[in-house]
Coordinates of C-alpha atoms in Angstrom, one line a residue:
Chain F
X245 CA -17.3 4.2 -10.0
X246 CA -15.7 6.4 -7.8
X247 CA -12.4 5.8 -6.2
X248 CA -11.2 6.2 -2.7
X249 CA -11.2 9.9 -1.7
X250 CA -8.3 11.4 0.9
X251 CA -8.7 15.2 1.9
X252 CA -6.6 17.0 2.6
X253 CA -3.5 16.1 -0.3
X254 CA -0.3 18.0 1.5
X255 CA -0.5 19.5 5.2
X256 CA 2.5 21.0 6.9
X257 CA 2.5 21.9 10.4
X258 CA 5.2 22.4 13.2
X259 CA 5.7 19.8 16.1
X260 CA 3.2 19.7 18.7
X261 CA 0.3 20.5 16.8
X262 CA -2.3 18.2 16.1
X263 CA -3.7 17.5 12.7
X264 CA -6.9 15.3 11.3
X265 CA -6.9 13.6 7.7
X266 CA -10.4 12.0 6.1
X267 CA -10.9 9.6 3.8
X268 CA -14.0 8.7 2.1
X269 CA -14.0 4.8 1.2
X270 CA -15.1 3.5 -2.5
X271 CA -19.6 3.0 -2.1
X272 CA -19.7 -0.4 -0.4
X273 CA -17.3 -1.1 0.9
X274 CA -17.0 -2.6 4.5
X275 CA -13.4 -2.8 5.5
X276 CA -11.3 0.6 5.6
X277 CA -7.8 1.2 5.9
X278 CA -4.9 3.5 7.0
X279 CA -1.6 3.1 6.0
X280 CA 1.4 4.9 7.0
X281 CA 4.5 5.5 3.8
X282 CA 7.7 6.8 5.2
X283 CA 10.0 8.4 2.5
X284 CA 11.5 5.4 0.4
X285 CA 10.2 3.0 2.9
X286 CA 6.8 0.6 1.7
X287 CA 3.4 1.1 3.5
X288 CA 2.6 -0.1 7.0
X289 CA -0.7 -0.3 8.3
X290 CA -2.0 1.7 11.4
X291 CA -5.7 0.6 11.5
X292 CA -8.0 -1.7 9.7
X293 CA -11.8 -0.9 10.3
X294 CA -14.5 -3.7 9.2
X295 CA -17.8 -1.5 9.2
X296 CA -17.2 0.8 12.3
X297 CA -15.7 -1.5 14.1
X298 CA -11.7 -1.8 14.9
X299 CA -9.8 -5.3 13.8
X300 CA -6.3 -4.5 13.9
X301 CA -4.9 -1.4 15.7
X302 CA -2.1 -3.5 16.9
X303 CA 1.1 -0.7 14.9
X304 CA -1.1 2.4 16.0
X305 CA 0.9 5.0 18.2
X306 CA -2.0 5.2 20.8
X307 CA -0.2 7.8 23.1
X308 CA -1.0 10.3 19.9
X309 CA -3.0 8.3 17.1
X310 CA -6.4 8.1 16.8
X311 CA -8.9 7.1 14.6
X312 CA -12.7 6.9 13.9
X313 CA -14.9 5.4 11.0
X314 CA -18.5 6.7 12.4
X315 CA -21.6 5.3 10.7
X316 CA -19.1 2.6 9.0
X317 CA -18.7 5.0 6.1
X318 CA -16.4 7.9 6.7
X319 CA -12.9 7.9 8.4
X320 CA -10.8 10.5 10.3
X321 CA -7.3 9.7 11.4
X322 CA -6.0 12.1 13.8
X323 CA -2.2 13.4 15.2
X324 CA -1.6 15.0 18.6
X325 CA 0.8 15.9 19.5
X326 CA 2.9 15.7 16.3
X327 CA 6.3 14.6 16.3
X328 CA 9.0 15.3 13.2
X329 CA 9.1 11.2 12.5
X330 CA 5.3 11.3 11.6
X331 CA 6.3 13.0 8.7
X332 CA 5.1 10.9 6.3
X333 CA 1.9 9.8 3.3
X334 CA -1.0 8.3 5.0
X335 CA -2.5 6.1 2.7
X336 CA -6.4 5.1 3.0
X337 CA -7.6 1.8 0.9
X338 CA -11.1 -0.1 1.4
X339 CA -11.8 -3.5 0.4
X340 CA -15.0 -5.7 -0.2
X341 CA -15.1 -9.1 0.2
X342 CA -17.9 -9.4 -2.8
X343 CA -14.9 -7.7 -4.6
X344 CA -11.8 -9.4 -6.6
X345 CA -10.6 -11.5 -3.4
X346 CA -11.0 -8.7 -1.3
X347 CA -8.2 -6.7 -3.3
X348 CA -7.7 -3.4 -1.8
X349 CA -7.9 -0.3 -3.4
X350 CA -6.0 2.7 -2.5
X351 CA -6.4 6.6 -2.7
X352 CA -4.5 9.3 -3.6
X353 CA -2.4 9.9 -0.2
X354 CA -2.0 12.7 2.4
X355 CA 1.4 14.1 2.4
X356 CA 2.3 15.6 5.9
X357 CA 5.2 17.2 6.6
X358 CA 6.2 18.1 10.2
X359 CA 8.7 21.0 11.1
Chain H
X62 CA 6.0 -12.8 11.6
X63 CA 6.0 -12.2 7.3
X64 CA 8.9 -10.1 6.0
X65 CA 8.9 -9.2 2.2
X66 CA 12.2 -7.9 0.6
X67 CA 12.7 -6.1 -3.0
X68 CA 15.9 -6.5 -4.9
X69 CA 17.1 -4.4 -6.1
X70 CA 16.0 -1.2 -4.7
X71 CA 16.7 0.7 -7.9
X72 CA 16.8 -0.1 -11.4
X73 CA 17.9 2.3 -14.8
X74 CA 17.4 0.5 -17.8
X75 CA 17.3 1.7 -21.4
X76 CA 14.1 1.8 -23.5
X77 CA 13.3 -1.5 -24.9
X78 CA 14.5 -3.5 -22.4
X79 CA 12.5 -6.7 -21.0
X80 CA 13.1 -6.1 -17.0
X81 CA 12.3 -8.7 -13.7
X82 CA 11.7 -7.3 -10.9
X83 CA 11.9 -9.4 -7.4
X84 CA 10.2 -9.7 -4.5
X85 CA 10.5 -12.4 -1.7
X86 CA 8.8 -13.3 1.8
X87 CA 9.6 -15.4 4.7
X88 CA 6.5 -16.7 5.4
X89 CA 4.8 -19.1 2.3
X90 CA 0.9 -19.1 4.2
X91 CA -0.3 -16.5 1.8
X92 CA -3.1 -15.9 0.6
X93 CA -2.3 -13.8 -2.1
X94 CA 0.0 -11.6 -3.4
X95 CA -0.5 -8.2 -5.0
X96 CA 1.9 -5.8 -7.4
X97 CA 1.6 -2.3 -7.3
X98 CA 2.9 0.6 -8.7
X99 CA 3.6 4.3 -7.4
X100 CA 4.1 7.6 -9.1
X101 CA 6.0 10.1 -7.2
X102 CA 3.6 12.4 -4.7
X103 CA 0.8 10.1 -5.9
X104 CA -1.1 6.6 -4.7
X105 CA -0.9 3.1 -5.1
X106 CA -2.1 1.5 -8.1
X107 CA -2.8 -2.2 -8.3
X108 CA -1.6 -3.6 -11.1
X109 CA -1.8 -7.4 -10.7
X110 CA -2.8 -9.7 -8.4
X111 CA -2.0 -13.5 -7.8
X112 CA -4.2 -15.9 -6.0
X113 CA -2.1 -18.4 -3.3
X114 CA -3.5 -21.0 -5.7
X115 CA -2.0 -19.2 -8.8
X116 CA 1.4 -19.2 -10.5
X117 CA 1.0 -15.9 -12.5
X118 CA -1.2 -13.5 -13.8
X119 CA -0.8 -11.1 -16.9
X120 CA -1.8 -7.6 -17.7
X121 CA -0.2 -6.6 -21.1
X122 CA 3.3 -6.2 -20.7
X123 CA 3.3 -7.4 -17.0
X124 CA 3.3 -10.8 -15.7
X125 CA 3.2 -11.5 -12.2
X126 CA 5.1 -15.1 -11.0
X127 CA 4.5 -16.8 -7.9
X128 CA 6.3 -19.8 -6.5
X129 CA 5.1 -20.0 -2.6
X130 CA 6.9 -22.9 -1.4
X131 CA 9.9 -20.7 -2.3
X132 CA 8.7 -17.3 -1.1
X133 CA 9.0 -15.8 -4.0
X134 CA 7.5 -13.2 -6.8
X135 CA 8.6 -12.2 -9.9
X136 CA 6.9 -9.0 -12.4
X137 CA 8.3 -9.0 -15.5
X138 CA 8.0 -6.0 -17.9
X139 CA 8.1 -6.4 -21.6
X140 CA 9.7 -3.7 -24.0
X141 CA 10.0 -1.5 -21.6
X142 CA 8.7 2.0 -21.8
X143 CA 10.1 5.8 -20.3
X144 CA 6.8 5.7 -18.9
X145 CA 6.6 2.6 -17.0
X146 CA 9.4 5.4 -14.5
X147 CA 8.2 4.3 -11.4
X148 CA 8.0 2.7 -7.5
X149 CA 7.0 -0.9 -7.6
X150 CA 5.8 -2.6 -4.9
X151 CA 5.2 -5.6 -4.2
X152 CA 2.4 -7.1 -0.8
X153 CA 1.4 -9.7 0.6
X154 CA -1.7 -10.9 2.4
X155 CA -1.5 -13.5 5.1
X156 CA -4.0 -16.8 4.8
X157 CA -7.0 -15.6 7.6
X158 CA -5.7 -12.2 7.3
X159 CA -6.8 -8.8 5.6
X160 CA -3.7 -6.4 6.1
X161 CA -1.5 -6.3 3.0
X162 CA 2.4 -6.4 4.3
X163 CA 4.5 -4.6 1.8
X164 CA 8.5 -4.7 0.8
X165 CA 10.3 -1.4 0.2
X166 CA 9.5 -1.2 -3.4
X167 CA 12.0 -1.0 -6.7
X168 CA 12.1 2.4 -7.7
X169 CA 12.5 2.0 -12.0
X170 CA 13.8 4.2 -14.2
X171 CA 13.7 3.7 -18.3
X172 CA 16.1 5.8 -20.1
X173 CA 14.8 6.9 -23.6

């Protein structure tokens, strides 16, 4: 089975720009999330998706954070404008309830770097 | 609102060592709790997890404690290894609740 997919792995870019990240959830499963790591700091979720639908957006920066799961599959998280303390590993995970007590499972990680 | 804290924040140990890690939260209405571990530039991986109803879990070396009424976790590593040089983390996930909240993790290092 196929794990949870995060494109792309490192992106570096200078304040003010924007920038997008996708993640492509293990086959199945309904509830997606995105997680923001700061350097030596534990994970802290931004948005939880069940389907396509939001159910927690409540620590998401909405002044420059946003976020889509179209067709309850996919996800894009996106940053604009960028600011140096987004710097950062955004983390996606997906869960199923039919799975392990809903246990979350978590991809690889998209290391951005702002300048 | 749950808190988790990890003591220590780093660990060195030589090989061979049997080694606790600990982890602790303010708020016993869990519904479970979940260890992980984390390479450097790489992902989470779940290594064990402990239902509210639980009091530990094993994986191998590993096993996972869990006293809620105390708000607290233990993972214990047997015979440790130079590979078993990582982040732990430790999360837990509120009763009615999906988001995992996690501590700062124990970053481990096992001298050969």
């Amino acid at each position: 089975e196929a794990g949870v997919a995060q494109s792309p792995r490192y992106k570096i870019i200078e304040k003010r720009q924007s920038v997008a990240f996708w993640c492509n959830p293990i086959s199945g499963h309904a509830t997606l999330y995105w997680y923001q790591q700061i350097l030596g700091q534990g994970p802290k979720l931004l948005i939880q998706f069940q389907n396509n639908g939001v159910v927690d957006d409540s620590q998401l920066p909405k002044d420059r954070f946003s976020a889509e799961r179209l067709k309850g599959v996919d996800s894009t998280l996106k940053i604009q404008p960028a600011k140096l303390e987004d710097s950062a590993v955004y983390l996606c995970a997906s869960s199923s309830f039919k799975v392990s007590y809903n246990e979350q499972f978590f991809g690889p990680g998209t290391r951005l770097t702002v300048l | 609102k749950q808190e988790v804290t990890q003591i220590p924040a780093a660990l060195s140990v030589p090989e061979g060592e049997n080694l606790v890690l600990n982890c602790s939260f303010t708020d016993s209405a869990i519904y479970n709790l979940q260890w992980f571990r984390q390479d450097p530039g790489k992902g989470l991986t779940s290594l064990l997890l402990i239902q509210s109803s639980q009091r530990e879990q094993t994986s191998g070396r590993l096993n996972a404690s869990l006293d809620k009424s105390s708000g607290r976790s233990t993972l214990y590593i047997a015979a440790s290894q130079p590979g078993d040089s990582a982040t732990y983390l430790c999360a837990v996930r509120r009763q009615g609740a999906q988001k995992l909240v996690f501590g700062q993790g124990t970053r481990l290092t096992i001298n050969p």
